[in-house]
CSV table of C-alpha atoms in Angstrom, one decimal:
chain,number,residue,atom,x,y,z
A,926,UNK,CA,-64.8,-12.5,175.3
A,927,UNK,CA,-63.7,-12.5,171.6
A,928,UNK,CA,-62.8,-8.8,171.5
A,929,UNK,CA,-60.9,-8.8,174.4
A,930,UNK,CA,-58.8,-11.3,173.8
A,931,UNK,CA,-58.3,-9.5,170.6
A,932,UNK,CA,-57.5,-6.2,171.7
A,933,UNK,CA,-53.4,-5.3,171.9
A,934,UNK,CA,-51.5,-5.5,175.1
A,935,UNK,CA,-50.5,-2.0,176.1
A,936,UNK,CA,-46.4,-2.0,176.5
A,937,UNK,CA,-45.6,-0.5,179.9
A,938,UNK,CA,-41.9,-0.6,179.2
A,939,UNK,CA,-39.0,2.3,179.8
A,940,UNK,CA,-38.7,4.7,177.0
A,941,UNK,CA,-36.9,3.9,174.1
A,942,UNK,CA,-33.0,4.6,174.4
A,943,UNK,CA,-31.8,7.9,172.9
A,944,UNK,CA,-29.6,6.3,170.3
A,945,UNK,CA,-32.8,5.1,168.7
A,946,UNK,CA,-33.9,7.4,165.7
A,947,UNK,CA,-36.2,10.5,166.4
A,948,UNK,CA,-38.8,9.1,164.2
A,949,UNK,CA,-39.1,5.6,165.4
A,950,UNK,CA,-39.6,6.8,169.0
A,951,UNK,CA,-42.1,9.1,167.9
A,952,UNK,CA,-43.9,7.0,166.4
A,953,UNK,CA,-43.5,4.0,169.0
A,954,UNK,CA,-45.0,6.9,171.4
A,955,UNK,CA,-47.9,8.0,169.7
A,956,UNK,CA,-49.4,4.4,168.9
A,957,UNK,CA,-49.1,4.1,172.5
A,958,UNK,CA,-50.5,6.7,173.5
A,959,UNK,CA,-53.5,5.9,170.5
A,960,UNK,CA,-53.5,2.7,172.3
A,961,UNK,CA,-53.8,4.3,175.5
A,962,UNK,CA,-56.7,6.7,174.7
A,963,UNK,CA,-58.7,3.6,172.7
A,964,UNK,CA,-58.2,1.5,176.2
A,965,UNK,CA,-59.2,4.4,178.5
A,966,UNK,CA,-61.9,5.0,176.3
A,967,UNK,CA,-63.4,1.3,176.3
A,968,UNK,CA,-62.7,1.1,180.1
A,969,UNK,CA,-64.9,4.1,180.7
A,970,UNK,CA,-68.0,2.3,177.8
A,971,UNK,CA,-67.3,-1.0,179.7
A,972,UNK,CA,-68.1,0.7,183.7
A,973,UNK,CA,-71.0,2.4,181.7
A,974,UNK,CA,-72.4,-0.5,180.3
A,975,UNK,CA,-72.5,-2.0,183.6
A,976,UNK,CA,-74.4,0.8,185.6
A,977,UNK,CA,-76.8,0.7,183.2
A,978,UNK,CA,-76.7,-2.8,182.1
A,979,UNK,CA,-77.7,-4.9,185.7
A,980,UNK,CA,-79.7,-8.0,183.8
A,981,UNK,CA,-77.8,-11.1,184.2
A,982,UNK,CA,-78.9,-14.1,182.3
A,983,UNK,CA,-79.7,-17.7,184.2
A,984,UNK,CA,-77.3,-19.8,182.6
A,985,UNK,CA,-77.4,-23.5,183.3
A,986,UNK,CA,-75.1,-25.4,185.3
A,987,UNK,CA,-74.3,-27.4,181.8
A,988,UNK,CA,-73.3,-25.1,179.6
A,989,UNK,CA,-70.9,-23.3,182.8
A,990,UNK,CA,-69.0,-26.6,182.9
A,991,UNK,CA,-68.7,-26.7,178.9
A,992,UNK,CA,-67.8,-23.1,179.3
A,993,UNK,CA,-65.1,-23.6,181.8
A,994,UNK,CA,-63.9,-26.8,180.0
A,995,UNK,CA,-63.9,-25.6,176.5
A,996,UNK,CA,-61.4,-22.7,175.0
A,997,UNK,CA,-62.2,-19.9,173.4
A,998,UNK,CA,-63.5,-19.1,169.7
A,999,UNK,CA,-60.4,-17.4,168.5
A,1000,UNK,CA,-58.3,-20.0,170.3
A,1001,UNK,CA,-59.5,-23.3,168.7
A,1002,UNK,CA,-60.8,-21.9,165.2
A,1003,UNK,CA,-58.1,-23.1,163.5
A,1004,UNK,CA,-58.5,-26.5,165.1
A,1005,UNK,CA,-61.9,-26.2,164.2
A,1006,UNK,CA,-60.9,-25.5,160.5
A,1007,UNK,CA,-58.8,-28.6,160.7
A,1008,UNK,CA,-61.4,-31.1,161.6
A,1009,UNK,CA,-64.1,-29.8,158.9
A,1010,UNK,CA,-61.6,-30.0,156.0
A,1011,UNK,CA,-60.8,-33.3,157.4
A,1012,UNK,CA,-64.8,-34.4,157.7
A,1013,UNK,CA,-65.1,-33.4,154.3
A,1014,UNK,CA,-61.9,-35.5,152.9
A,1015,UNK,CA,-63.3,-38.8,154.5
A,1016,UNK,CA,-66.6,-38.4,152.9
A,1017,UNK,CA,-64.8,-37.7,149.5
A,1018,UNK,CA,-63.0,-40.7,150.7
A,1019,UNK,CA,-65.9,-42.6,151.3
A,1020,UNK,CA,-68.0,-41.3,148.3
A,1021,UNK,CA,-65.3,-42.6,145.9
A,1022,UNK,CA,-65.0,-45.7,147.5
A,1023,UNK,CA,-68.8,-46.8,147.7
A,1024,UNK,CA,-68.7,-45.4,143.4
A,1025,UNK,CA,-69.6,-48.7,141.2
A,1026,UNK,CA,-68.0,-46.5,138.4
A,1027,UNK,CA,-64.4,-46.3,139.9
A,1028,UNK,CA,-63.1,-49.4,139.4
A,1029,UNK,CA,-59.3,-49.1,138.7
A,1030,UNK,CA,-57.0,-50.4,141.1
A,1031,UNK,CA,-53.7,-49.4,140.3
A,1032,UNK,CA,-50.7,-52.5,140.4
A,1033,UNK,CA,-47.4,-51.3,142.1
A,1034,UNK,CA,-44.4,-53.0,140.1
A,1035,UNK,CA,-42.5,-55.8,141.6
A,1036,UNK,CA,-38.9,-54.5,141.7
A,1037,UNK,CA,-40.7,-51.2,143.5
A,1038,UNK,CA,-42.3,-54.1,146.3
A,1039,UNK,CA,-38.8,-55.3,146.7
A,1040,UNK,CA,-37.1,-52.2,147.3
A,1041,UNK,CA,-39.3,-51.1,149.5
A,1042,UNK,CA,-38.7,-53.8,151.2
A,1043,UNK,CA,-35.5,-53.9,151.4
A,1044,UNK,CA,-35.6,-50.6,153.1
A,1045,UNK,CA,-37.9,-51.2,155.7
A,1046,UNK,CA,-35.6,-54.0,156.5
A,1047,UNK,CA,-32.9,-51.8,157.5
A,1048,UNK,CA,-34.7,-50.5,160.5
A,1049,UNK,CA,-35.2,-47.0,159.3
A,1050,UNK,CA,-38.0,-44.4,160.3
A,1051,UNK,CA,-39.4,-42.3,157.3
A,1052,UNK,CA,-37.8,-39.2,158.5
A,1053,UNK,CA,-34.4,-40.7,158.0
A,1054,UNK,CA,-35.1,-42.2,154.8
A,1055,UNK,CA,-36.5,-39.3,153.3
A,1056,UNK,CA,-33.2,-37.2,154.4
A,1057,UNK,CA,-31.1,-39.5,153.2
A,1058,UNK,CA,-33.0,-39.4,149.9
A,1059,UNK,CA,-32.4,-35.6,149.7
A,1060,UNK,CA,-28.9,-35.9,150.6
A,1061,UNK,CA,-27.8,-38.4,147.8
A,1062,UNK,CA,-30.0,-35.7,145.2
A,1063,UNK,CA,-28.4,-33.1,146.2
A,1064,UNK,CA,-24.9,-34.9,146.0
A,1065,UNK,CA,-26.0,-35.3,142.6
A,1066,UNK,CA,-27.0,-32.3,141.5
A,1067,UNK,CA,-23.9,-31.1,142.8
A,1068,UNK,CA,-21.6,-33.6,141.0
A,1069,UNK,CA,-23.6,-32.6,137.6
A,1070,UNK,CA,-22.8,-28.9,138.1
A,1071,UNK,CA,-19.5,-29.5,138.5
A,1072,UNK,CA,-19.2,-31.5,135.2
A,1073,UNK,CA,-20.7,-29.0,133.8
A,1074,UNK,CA,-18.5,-26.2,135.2
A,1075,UNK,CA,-15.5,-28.5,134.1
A,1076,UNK,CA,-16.4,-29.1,130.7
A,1077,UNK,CA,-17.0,-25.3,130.2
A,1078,UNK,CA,-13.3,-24.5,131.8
A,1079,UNK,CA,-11.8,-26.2,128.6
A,1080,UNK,CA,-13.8,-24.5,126.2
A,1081,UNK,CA,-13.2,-21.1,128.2
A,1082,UNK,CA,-9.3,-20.7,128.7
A,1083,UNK,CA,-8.9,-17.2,130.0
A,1084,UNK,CA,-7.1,-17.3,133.4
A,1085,UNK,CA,-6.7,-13.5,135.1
A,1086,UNK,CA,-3.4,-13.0,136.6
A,1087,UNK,CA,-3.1,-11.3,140.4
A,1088,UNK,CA,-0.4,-8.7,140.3
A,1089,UNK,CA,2.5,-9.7,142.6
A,1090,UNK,CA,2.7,-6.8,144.5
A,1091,UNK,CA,-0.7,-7.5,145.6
A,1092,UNK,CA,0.1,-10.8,146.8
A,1093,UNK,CA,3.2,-9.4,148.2
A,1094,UNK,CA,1.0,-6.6,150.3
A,1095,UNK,CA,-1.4,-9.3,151.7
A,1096,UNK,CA,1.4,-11.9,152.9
A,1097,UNK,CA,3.1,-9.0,154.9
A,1098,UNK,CA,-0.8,-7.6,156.1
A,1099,UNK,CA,-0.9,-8.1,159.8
A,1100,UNK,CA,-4.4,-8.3,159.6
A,1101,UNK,CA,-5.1,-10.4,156.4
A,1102,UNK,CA,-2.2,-12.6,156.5
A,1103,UNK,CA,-3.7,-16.3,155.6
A,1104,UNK,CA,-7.4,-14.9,154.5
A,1105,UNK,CA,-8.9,-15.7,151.7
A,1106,UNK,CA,-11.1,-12.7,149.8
A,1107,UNK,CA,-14.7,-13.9,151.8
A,1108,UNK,CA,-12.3,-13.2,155.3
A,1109,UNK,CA,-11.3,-10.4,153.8
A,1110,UNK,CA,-14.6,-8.5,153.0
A,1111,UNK,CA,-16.0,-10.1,156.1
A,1112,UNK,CA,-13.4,-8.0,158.1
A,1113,UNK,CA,-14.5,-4.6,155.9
A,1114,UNK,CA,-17.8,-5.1,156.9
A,1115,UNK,CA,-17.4,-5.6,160.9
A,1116,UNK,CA,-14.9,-2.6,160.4
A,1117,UNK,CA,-17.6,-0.5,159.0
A,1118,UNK,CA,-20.1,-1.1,161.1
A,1119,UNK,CA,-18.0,-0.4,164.2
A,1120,UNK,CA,-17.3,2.9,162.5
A,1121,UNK,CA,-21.2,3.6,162.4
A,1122,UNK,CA,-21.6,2.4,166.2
A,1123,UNK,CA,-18.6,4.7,167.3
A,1124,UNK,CA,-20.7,7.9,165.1
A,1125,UNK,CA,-23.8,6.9,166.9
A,1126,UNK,CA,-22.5,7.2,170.6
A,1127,UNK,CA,-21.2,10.5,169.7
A,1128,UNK,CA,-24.7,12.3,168.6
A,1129,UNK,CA,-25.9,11.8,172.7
A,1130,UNK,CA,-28.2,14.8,172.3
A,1131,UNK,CA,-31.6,13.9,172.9
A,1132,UNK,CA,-34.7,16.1,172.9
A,1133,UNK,CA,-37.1,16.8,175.5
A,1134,UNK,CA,-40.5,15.3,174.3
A,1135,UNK,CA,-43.5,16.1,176.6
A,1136,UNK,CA,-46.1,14.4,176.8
A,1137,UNK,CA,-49.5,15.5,175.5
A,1138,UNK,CA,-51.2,14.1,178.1
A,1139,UNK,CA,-50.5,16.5,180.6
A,1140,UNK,CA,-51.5,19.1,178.1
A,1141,UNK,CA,-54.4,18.2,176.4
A,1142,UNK,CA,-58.0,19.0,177.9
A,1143,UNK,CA,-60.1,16.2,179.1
A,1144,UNK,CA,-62.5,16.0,176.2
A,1145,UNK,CA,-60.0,15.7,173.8
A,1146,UNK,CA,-58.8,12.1,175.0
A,1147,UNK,CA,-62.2,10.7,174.5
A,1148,UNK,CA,-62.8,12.5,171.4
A,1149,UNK,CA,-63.6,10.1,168.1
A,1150,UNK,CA,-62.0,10.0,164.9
A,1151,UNK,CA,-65.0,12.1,163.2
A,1152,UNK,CA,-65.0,14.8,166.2
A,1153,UNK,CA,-61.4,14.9,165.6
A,1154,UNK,CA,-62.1,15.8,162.0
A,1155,UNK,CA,-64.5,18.4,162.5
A,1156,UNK,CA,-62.0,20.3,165.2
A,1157,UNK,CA,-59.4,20.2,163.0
A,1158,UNK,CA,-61.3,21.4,159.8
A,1159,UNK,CA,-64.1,23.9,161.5
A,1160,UNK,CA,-62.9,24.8,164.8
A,1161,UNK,CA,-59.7,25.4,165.1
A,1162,UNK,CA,-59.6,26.7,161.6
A,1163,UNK,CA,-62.1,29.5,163.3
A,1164,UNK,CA,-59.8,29.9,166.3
A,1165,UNK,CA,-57.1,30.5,164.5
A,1166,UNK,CA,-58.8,33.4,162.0
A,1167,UNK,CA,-60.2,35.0,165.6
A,1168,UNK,CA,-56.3,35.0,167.6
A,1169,UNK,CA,-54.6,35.9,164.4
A,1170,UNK,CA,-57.2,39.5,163.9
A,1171,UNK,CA,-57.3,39.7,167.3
A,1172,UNK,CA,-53.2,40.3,166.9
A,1173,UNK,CA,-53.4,42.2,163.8
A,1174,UNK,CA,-56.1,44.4,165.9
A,1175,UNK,CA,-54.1,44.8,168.6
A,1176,UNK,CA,-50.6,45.4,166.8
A,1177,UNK,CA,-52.4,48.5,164.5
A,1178,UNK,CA,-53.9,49.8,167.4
A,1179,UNK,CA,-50.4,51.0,168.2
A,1180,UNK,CA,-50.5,53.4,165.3
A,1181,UNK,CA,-52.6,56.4,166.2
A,1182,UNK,CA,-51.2,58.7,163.4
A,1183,UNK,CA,-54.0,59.9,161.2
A,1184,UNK,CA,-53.3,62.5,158.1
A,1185,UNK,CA,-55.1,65.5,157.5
A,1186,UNK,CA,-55.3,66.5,154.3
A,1187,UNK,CA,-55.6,70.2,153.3
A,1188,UNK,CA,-58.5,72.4,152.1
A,1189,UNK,CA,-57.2,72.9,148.5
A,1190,UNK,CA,-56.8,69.5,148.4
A,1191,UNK,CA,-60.3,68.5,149.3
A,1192,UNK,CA,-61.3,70.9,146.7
A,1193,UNK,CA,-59.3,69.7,144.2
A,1194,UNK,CA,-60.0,66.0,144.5
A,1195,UNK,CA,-63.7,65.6,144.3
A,1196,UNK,CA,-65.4,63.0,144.5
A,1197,UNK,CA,-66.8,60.9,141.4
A,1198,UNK,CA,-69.4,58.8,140.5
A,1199,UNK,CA,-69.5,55.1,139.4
A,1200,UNK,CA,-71.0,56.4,136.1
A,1201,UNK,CA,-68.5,59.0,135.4
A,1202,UNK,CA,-65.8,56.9,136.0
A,1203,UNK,CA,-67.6,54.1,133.8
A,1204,UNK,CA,-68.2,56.6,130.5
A,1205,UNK,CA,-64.6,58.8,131.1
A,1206,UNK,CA,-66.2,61.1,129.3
A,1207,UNK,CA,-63.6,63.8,129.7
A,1208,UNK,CA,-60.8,61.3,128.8
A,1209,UNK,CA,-62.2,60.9,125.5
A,1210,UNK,CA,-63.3,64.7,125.0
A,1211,UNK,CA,-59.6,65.5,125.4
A,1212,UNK,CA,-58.7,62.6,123.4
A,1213,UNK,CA,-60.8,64.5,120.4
A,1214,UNK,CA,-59.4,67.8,121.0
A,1215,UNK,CA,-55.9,66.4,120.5
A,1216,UNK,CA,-56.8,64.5,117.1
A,1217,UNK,CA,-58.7,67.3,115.7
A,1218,UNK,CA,-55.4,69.5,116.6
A,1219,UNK,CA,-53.1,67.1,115.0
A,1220,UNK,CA,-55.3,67.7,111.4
A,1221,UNK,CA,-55.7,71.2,111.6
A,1222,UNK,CA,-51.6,71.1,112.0
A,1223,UNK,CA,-51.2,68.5,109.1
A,1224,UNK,CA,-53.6,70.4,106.8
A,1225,UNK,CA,-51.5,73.9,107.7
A,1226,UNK,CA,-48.2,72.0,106.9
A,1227,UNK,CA,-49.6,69.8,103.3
A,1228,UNK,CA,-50.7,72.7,100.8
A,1229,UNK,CA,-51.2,71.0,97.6
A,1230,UNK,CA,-53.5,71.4,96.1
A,1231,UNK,CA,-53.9,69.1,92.6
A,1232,UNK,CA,-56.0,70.7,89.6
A,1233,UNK,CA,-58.2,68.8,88.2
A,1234,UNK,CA,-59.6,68.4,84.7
A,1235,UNK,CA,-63.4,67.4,83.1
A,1236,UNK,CA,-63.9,65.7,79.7
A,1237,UNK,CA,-65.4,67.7,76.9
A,1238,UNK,CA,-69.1,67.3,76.7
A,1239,UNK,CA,-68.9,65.5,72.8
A,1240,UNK,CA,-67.0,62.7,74.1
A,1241,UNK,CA,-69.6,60.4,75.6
A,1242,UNK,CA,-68.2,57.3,74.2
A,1243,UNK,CA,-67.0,55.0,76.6
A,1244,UNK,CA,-63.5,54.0,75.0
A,1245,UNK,CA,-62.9,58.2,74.9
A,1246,UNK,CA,-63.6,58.2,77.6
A,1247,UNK,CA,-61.5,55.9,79.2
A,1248,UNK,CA,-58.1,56.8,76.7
A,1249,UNK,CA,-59.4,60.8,78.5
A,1250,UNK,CA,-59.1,59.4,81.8
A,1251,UNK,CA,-55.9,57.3,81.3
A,1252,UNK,CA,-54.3,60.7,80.2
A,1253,UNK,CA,-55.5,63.0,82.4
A,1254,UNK,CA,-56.5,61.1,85.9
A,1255,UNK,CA,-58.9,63.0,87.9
A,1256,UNK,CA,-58.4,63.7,91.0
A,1257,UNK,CA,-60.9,64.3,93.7
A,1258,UNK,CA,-61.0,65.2,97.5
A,1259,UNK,CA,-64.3,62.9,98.2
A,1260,UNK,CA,-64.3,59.7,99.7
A,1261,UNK,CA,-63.5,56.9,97.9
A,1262,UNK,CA,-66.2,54.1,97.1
A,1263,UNK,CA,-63.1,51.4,98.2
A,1264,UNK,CA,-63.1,53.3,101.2
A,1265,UNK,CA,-64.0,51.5,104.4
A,1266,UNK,CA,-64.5,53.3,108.0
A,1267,UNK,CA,-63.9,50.9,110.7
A,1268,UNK,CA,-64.7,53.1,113.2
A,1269,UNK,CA,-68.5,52.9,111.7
A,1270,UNK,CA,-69.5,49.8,112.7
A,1271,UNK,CA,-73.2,50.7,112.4
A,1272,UNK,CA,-73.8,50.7,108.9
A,1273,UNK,CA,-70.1,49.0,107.6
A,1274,UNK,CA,-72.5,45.9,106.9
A,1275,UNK,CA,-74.4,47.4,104.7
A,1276,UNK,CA,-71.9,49.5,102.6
A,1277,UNK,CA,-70.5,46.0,102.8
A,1278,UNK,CA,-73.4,44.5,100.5
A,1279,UNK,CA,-74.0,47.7,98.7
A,1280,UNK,CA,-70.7,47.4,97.1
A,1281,UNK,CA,-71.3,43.9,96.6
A,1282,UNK,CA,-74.5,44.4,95.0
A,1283,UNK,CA,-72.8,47.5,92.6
A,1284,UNK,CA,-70.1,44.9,91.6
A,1285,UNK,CA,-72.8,42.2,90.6
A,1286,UNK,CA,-74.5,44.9,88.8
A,1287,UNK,CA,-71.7,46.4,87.3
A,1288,UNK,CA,-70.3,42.8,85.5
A,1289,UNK,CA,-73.9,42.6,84.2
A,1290,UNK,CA,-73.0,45.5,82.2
A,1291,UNK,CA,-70.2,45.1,80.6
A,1292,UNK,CA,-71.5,41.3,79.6
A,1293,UNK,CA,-74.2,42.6,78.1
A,1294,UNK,CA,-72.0,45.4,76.4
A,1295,UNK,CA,-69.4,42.6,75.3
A,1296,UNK,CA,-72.6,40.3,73.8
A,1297,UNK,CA,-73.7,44.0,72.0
A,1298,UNK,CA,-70.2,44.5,70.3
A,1299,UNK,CA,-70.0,40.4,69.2
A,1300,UNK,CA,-73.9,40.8,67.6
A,1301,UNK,CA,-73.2,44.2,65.8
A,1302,UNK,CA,-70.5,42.2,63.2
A,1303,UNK,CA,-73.3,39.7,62.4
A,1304,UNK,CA,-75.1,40.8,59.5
A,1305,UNK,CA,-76.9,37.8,57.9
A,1306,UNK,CA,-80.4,37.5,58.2
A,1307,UNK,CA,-82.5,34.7,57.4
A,1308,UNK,CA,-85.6,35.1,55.4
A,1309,UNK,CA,-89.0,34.0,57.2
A,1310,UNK,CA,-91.9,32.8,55.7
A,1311,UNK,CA,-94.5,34.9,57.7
A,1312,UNK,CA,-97.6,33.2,55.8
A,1313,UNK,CA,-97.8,29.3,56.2
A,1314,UNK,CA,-98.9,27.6,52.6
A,1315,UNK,CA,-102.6,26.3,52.5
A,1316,UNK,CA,-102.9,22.8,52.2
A,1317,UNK,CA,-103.2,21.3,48.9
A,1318,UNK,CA,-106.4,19.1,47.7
A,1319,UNK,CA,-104.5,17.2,44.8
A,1320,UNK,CA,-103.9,14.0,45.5
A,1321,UNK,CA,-100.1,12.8,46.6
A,1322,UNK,CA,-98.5,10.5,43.9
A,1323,UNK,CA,-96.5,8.0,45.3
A,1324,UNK,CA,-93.9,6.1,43.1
């Protein structure tokens, strides 16, 4: 059948030699042994197919006789290829020559006739002809380069100049007496590679591979790619995890020493709840007791205390009272309305706005005081008619 003959010839030859790399036998090993398991594999379908498989078609004696006549599919495809495309060229062919529309015939020159001719008298297959042909081009080509090459050596006159001594050390060379520079390198590289043969027989070790075969279980050689994958990422991931705690287990059984600890210190350390230990409550109680002892200290150490002064009770005007203030500054222990406590986040966003609100109000103020001081120099006043004049009966002259 097709995929038989398709299917790769297992090699049954001797083990690689040791010289060969590590890797490439490894690998030569394991695609046989892939190959191996894939045969096995169909060899078992193929014996189970036929148990369970017993109907056997009546072919007729015709088509047995083509059968044992004919080759198979993958055999003659490409000869099968061959004669289609070839079908469909003669039709072209054909097509072309049966078209009323194609009607030029092209007219091969006389001196072309003659010549050929002439050569087909001289008793010549094609084969020769056409080497010959090729022969004289390339001759051709050649003798262009060359006049090329020469015409370019006149222009270019630079000559380089062999030192002596190296002439001197090759014409007494044993070895490279009467070779040109191609012998020469020719003679490096067969020296260098016997170098590398020589290293190679040295390294002789050669490591004992074992088979897998003999230590795999059964169902493992029959297993598919996707049961593969699911050992490799489920199962022995799980086997793994259960030998390594089973080792942990058994290497801290070992270790039998237990502490005891002692009464005070069971007293001592009690045990706390996930809410105490979530508020700290004392932590912060303690951190309190240390700031309010820091300001006690601070207020014992800073005792000045500044006097302060009121103004008198007949200056109410606002410019006194400002020249009072700029003289003697008042000095007071409250809080300060620039004063902002970050720690009271509560209500900072509304002291925030109330200040705001105090500022608006306050520049309100003073423009209206400003608008008071500019009106009070204005002293005209205009006189207003409070009664309007009657109309008048008389008749209007015009002129």
């Amino acid at each position: 059948t097709l995929i038989a003959a398709q299917t790769p010839q297992l090699s049954t030859s001797q083990p690689l030699s040791p010289k060969v790399p590590v890797e490439v036998r490894l690998l030569h090993e394991a695609n046989y042994k892939q190959m191996s398991r894939q045969q096995a594999k169909r060899m078992q379908e193929e014996r189970e197919l036929r148990q369970n498989c017993t109907f056997k078609p009546n072919i007729s004696k015709t088509s047995r006789l083509l059968d044992k006549n004919d080759r198979p599919l993958h055999e003659r495809v490409w000869q099968l290829q061959r004669d289609r495309q070839q079908r469909l060229m003669q039709a072209k062919v054909k097509e072309e020559l049966s078209n009323p529309d194609l009607t030029f015939k092209p007219i091969i020159n006389e001196k072309s006739q003659k010549i050929a001719k002439d050569r087909a008298g001289e008793g010549k297959n094609v084969a020769e002809r056409l080497h010959e042909q090729s022969e004289i081009s390339l001759y051709r080509k050649l003798t262009k380069v060359a006049m090329i090459e020469s015409e370019r050596a006149k222009d270019e006159s630079f000559q380089p100049r062999i030192n002596p001594n190296s002439d001197k050390i090759l014409e007494q060379s044993e070895k490279f007496a009467g070779k040109d520079f191609f012998d020469r390198q020719n003679e490096y590289q067969f020296k260098k590679l016997k170098l590398s043969s020589e290293n190679l027989n040295e390294f002789s070790f050669a490591p004992d591979i074992r088979s897998a075969e003999a230590l795999l279980p059964p169902e493992r050689r029959s297993e598919s790619y996707l049961d593969r994958l699911e050992r490799l990422a489920y199962r022995d991931k799980d086997q793994i995890q259960t030998v390594r705690d089973s080792i942990k287990e058994q290497y801290y059984s070992q270790f039998s020493f237990k502490p005891q600890l002692n009464e005070v210190s069971k007293q001592l350390g009690q045990a706390h709840s996930i809410q105490e230990l979530y508020e700290d409550t004392e932590r912060k109680e303690k951190m309190q007791r240390l700031i309010r002892a820091k300001e006690e200290e601070l207020e014992q150490e800073c005792t000045f205390r500044p006097q302060t002064y009121r103004p008198p009770k007949g200056l109410e005007n606002e410019s006194s009272q400002q020249s009072l203030n700029c003289l003697q500054p008042q000095v007071s222990y409250e809080k300060s309305r620039y004063s902002i406590d970050v720690r009271d986040t509560e209500t900072l966003i509304e002291r925030m706005k109330e200040k705001q609100r105090s500022k608006i109000e306050q520049a309100a103020q003073e423009r209206r005081r400003k608008e008071y001081e500019e009106l009070k120099e204005c002293t005209f006043t205009p006189q207003i008619l409070r009664q309007t004049p009657r109309p008048s009966s008389a008749p209007v002259l015009v002129r």
